[in-house]
XYZ file of C-alpha atoms in Angstrom:
370
model
C -12.402 96.942 -80.029
C -11.853 100.245 -78.015
C -8.298 99.423 -77.252
C -7.315 98.313 -80.529
C -8.595 101.980 -81.573
C -6.513 103.774 -78.936
C -3.232 101.939 -80.143
C -3.655 102.732 -83.688
C -4.625 106.653 -83.041
C -2.685 107.277 -79.529
C 0.674 109.344 -80.416
C 3.878 107.638 -79.027
C 5.943 109.815 -76.416
C 8.729 111.835 -78.115
C 11.926 109.857 -77.899
C 15.113 111.577 -76.818
C 17.425 110.132 -79.536
C 18.536 106.862 -80.750
C 18.516 104.075 -78.220
C 21.970 103.056 -77.477
C 22.987 99.411 -79.226
C 24.193 97.842 -76.114
C 21.143 98.935 -73.903
C 18.599 97.795 -76.874
C 20.654 94.530 -77.187
C 19.897 93.836 -73.249
C 16.148 95.205 -73.792
C 15.495 92.903 -76.782
C 16.824 89.935 -74.685
C 14.973 90.858 -71.758
C 11.748 90.987 -74.210
C 12.453 87.564 -75.279
C 12.323 86.275 -71.856
C 9.056 87.667 -71.681
C 8.012 86.153 -74.606
C 9.296 82.721 -73.373
C 7.446 83.411 -70.107
C 4.040 84.134 -71.704
C 4.383 81.229 -74.264
C 4.385 78.847 -71.232
C 1.113 79.766 -70.310
C -2.353 79.178 -72.291
C -3.233 82.994 -72.989
C -2.664 84.711 -76.131
C -0.104 87.478 -76.031
C 1.594 90.087 -78.072
C 5.063 91.382 -76.987
C 5.925 94.892 -78.869
C 9.496 96.669 -78.480
C 9.995 100.268 -79.073
C 6.174 101.003 -78.864
C 5.197 103.676 -76.578
C 8.020 102.070 -74.083
C 10.819 99.811 -74.262
C 8.409 96.810 -73.917
C 4.617 96.397 -74.029
C 2.859 93.277 -73.191
C -0.721 92.974 -74.589
C -2.972 90.308 -73.267
C -4.106 89.316 -76.879
C -2.972 89.618 -80.465
C -6.267 90.171 -82.094
C -8.691 91.754 -79.317
C -6.370 93.116 -76.330
C -7.853 94.454 -73.415
C -5.114 95.312 -71.212
C -1.454 96.564 -71.538
C 1.336 95.918 -69.125
C 4.472 98.575 -69.634
C 8.082 97.913 -69.183
C 11.058 100.408 -68.828
C 14.172 98.275 -69.065
C 17.236 99.980 -67.592
C 20.624 98.471 -66.802
C 23.457 99.776 -64.485
C 26.950 98.012 -64.065
C 26.673 98.239 -60.154
C 24.955 99.404 -57.107
C 21.450 99.559 -56.614
C 18.333 101.812 -57.283
C 17.289 104.526 -55.093
C 14.560 107.097 -55.097
C 16.760 109.538 -56.549
C 17.474 108.095 -59.733
C 14.186 106.434 -60.359
C 12.808 110.239 -60.184
C 15.654 112.201 -61.971
C 14.341 114.145 -64.693
C 15.489 113.318 -68.130
C 16.723 117.053 -69.436
C 17.338 115.502 -73.062
C 13.535 115.452 -73.472
C 11.447 118.392 -74.545
C 9.050 117.545 -71.835
C 11.434 116.489 -68.719
C 10.093 113.172 -67.438
C 11.894 110.662 -64.873
C 11.403 106.934 -65.365
C 8.342 106.555 -62.889
C 6.931 109.862 -64.756
C 7.250 108.185 -68.259
C 5.500 105.123 -66.879
C 2.814 107.114 -65.582
C 2.472 108.647 -68.916
C 1.442 105.570 -70.402
C -1.203 105.088 -67.927
C -2.674 108.884 -68.926
C -2.710 107.505 -72.616
C -4.220 104.194 -71.861
C -5.770 104.747 -68.137
C -8.800 102.221 -68.944
C -6.202 99.511 -70.033
C -3.250 99.653 -68.039
C -2.498 96.608 -65.842
C 0.555 97.461 -64.719
C 3.478 100.047 -64.784
C 6.841 97.963 -64.427
C 10.268 99.138 -64.003
C 12.836 96.204 -64.976
C 16.503 96.294 -64.150
C 19.547 94.000 -63.519
C 20.238 95.405 -60.083
C 18.139 95.420 -57.091
C 16.441 98.402 -55.624
C 17.629 99.510 -52.126
C 14.224 99.878 -50.298
C 12.828 96.339 -51.884
C 13.607 92.570 -50.877
C 16.487 91.655 -53.218
C 15.239 87.722 -53.141
C 11.848 88.709 -54.898
C 12.137 89.189 -58.690
C 8.759 90.850 -59.276
C 7.128 92.908 -56.557
C 4.865 96.121 -56.322
C 6.712 99.232 -54.821
C 3.932 99.064 -52.358
C 5.753 95.843 -51.197
C 8.272 97.889 -49.216
C 8.169 97.206 -45.375
C 11.022 99.728 -44.717
C 8.832 102.951 -43.702
C 8.949 105.737 -44.963
C 10.245 104.812 -48.463
C 6.857 104.052 -50.190
C 5.244 107.178 -48.660
C 8.465 109.065 -50.094
C 8.040 106.975 -53.388
C 4.069 108.318 -53.510
C 4.954 111.843 -52.598
C 7.871 112.199 -55.382
C 5.399 110.662 -58.107
C 2.681 113.118 -56.999
C 5.001 115.933 -57.163
C 5.957 114.953 -60.689
C 2.551 113.713 -61.604
C -0.366 115.675 -59.917
C -3.131 113.529 -61.242
C -1.577 110.412 -59.621
C -3.657 108.728 -56.900
C -3.129 105.874 -54.430
C -4.664 103.484 -56.388
C -2.349 104.422 -59.475
C 0.454 104.050 -57.312
C -0.378 100.761 -56.644
C 0.225 99.639 -60.421
C 4.026 100.396 -60.258
C 6.234 97.480 -59.869
C 9.957 96.523 -59.911
C 11.164 93.699 -61.782
C 14.875 92.206 -61.026
C 16.010 90.732 -63.938
C 17.819 87.614 -64.164
C 20.087 88.327 -67.342
C 23.390 89.439 -66.529
C 24.558 92.625 -68.120
C 28.177 91.458 -68.672
C 27.091 88.343 -70.770
C 23.128 88.244 -71.375
C 23.464 86.375 -74.799
C 24.764 83.224 -72.826
C 21.987 83.430 -70.294
C 19.058 83.707 -72.970
C 20.553 80.896 -74.972
C 20.123 78.596 -72.082
C 16.706 79.949 -71.742
C 16.042 79.108 -75.424
C 17.559 75.676 -74.915
C 15.177 75.048 -71.990
C 12.083 76.379 -73.690
C 12.628 74.268 -76.838
C 13.164 71.222 -74.702
C 10.024 71.588 -72.804
C 7.871 72.487 -75.886
C 9.279 69.889 -78.225
C 11.565 67.521 -76.161
C 14.845 67.211 -75.179
C 15.994 65.139 -78.794
C 14.894 68.060 -80.602
C 17.379 68.750 -83.621
C 18.286 72.393 -83.718
C 20.824 74.779 -83.636
C 20.516 76.977 -80.114
C 22.544 79.969 -81.518
C 20.740 80.081 -84.992
C 17.446 80.084 -83.029
C 18.990 82.696 -80.612
C 19.882 84.851 -83.664
C 16.372 84.674 -85.047
C 14.603 85.673 -82.041
C 17.128 88.652 -81.661
C 16.770 89.600 -85.168
C 12.993 89.480 -85.057
C 13.021 92.088 -82.244
C 15.604 94.155 -83.834
C 13.598 94.158 -87.025
C 10.407 95.213 -84.925
C 11.778 97.886 -83.131
C 13.142 99.504 -86.264
C 9.885 99.005 -88.122
C 7.450 101.949 -88.782
C 4.434 101.860 -86.931
C 1.363 101.170 -89.067
C -1.973 102.694 -88.181
C -4.457 101.302 -91.020
C -5.319 98.325 -88.694
C -4.536 96.290 -85.348
C -3.245 93.346 -87.465
C -0.916 95.426 -89.306
C 0.231 97.238 -86.348
C 0.957 93.843 -84.313
C 2.530 92.130 -87.381
C 5.089 94.934 -87.982
C 5.882 95.764 -83.789
C 5.183 92.840 -81.776
C 6.094 88.748 -81.437
C 3.138 86.797 -80.815
C 2.219 83.443 -79.698
C 1.695 82.488 -83.255
C 4.894 83.754 -84.299
C 6.389 81.590 -81.643
C 4.397 78.674 -82.723
C 5.583 78.846 -86.336
C 9.114 79.240 -85.353
C 8.688 75.864 -83.159
C 6.997 74.141 -85.929
C 10.137 74.989 -88.164
C 12.313 73.128 -85.440
C 9.793 70.221 -85.322
C 9.749 69.716 -89.097
C 13.280 70.855 -89.882
C 13.192 71.209 -93.554
C 16.494 70.905 -95.890
C 17.402 74.264 -97.743
C 15.896 74.501 -101.216
C 18.328 72.754 -103.804
C 19.009 74.099 -107.214
C 18.055 70.727 -109.040
C 14.325 71.275 -107.610
C 14.044 74.127 -109.685
C 16.420 74.099 -112.427
C 14.145 72.020 -114.857
C 11.483 74.560 -114.348
C 13.372 77.419 -115.767
C 13.361 76.663 -119.455
C 12.183 80.251 -120.573
C 15.354 81.711 -119.108
C 17.982 82.605 -121.917
C 21.368 80.253 -121.259
C 23.645 83.172 -120.369
C 20.840 84.222 -117.757
C 20.498 80.841 -116.418
C 24.088 80.443 -115.986
C 24.454 83.745 -114.128
C 21.497 83.161 -111.898
C 22.879 79.700 -110.954
C 26.030 81.426 -109.913
C 24.134 83.801 -107.540
C 21.895 80.911 -106.409
C 25.068 79.257 -104.974
C 26.625 82.583 -103.239
C 22.915 82.969 -101.602
C 22.757 79.867 -100.552
C 25.847 80.673 -98.231
C 24.624 84.107 -97.515
C 21.291 83.131 -96.212
C 22.626 81.076 -93.457
C 24.018 83.901 -91.649
C 20.825 85.020 -89.710
C 22.610 87.913 -88.285
C 22.832 89.606 -91.776
C 20.279 92.344 -91.297
C 20.652 93.731 -95.026
C 19.806 90.255 -96.574
C 16.787 89.864 -94.058
C 15.028 92.929 -95.087
C 15.422 92.193 -98.651
C 13.949 88.451 -98.236
C 11.150 90.533 -96.875
C 10.563 92.625 -99.695
C 10.886 89.305 -101.934
C 8.162 87.257 -99.920
C 5.861 90.307 -100.023
C 6.272 90.645 -103.825
C 5.690 86.601 -104.250
C 2.485 87.156 -102.230
C 1.318 89.289 -105.424
C 2.154 86.969 -108.155
C 0.284 84.033 -107.578
C -1.584 83.951 -110.907
C 1.667 84.260 -112.892
C 2.151 81.012 -115.003
C 5.967 81.028 -115.544
C 9.322 81.719 -113.514
C 10.082 84.260 -116.112
C 7.095 86.184 -115.300
C 7.504 85.796 -111.800
C 11.199 86.670 -111.879
C 10.766 89.798 -113.782
C 7.598 91.089 -111.651
C 9.586 90.521 -108.394
C 12.836 92.427 -109.744
C 10.597 95.144 -111.028
C 8.753 95.480 -107.591
C 11.756 95.358 -105.056
C 14.799 96.493 -106.989
C 14.579 100.037 -106.253
C 13.980 99.425 -102.499
C 16.442 96.567 -102.158
C 19.328 98.583 -103.867
C 18.937 101.438 -100.790
C 19.736 97.992 -98.573
C 22.235 96.232 -100.499
C 24.098 98.679 -103.015
C 25.026 97.120 -106.232
C 22.488 94.387 -106.341
C 22.148 92.956 -109.223
C 18.829 91.584 -111.151
C 20.541 88.136 -111.352
C 21.185 88.224 -107.721
C 17.364 89.328 -107.037
C 16.437 86.444 -109.085
C 18.359 83.777 -107.581
C 17.129 85.138 -103.985
C 13.429 85.214 -105.503
C 13.837 81.543 -106.580
C 15.368 80.444 -103.306
C 12.522 82.282 -101.211
C 9.768 80.900 -103.365
C 10.890 77.295 -102.857
C 11.645 77.937 -99.098
C 8.227 79.655 -98.488
C 5.268 77.734 -97.870
C 3.440 80.281 -100.315
C 5.557 79.144 -103.250
C 3.576 80.140 -106.556
C 1.704 77.366 -108.316
C 4.142 77.309 -111.440
C 3.266 75.752 -114.923
C 5.328 72.840 -115.027
C 7.113 71.564 -118.472
C 5.041 68.818 -118.928
C 1.716 70.535 -118.532
C -0.754 70.110 -121.253
C -1.190 73.093 -123.811
C -4.717 73.752 -122.918
C -3.658 74.535 -119.333
C -1.451 77.383 -120.264
C -4.517 79.220 -121.924
C -6.413 79.340 -118.964
């Protein structure tokens, strides 16, 4: 898996500061549209955000052999000309234009680069505005492509004519003014194709789920211990989308307190009461899929739950999870109480397919000794 090794070991290009929130919001929605497009094919894929470039498409989530890089840039009006495409970014330690940054991806992954794509909401003035995805070499208006090659080679002397042919322009169909509405429509259409028009789901909830997943991946650290860890942290895959679609197909009711209350006999009465109160509060909070703080703490709790499959009582599990996540969770949600963490843990355990196998109240005594 030579590409997998390169992905784990190749340093990322230095970034010129925090990405603007509005620009990332558009970028994430365009990445989502790319995911929906790829999912309509039969091939595996992984779409990563803020990893080597704005968006990167891998041809496999387990054994990739090619990469497509995307610079996603927006403008309020007008069109792209050669000058802004090759304008050097003075904020970078090593100034590079948009095209230069794309070529830098080629230098890092020259044996695996399938295409170098510039994506925008406005057209390029020397390309056909009626074509949404085309190579820069498709320009029929002389001498624009020759000028394109000349300027690219001036900035990047290693560029050849064959490499120039990897550069493409993609005209996004997402409006800059209201990309949410257009993306929401794409999701409704996608779910109808995959599941049927009678699917029962909340489009805005699924839209927020997709958006939140891209936000979390963009902010995640980049692990280098394995390709699987890297993909899980930074990319959305076919498997991820299938899991989300399955949740729509088999829509489950949220966990109920009465499903678990009878198993909490080892909790002191005052603690039982406090956890119940926090449970009621949390069942409302968890419905807000835009609450990034809650989403991050949920991830911590789920990871802790995976480590306590051998514990035999809820008291042990709750104590283990609180001890495992409390310190980090309180950096995300200050003043988070142990009772709130216990309520969250109970909810996530019941909501998750990896719910620990808890000893029930009517179990035989000899089972507890095993």
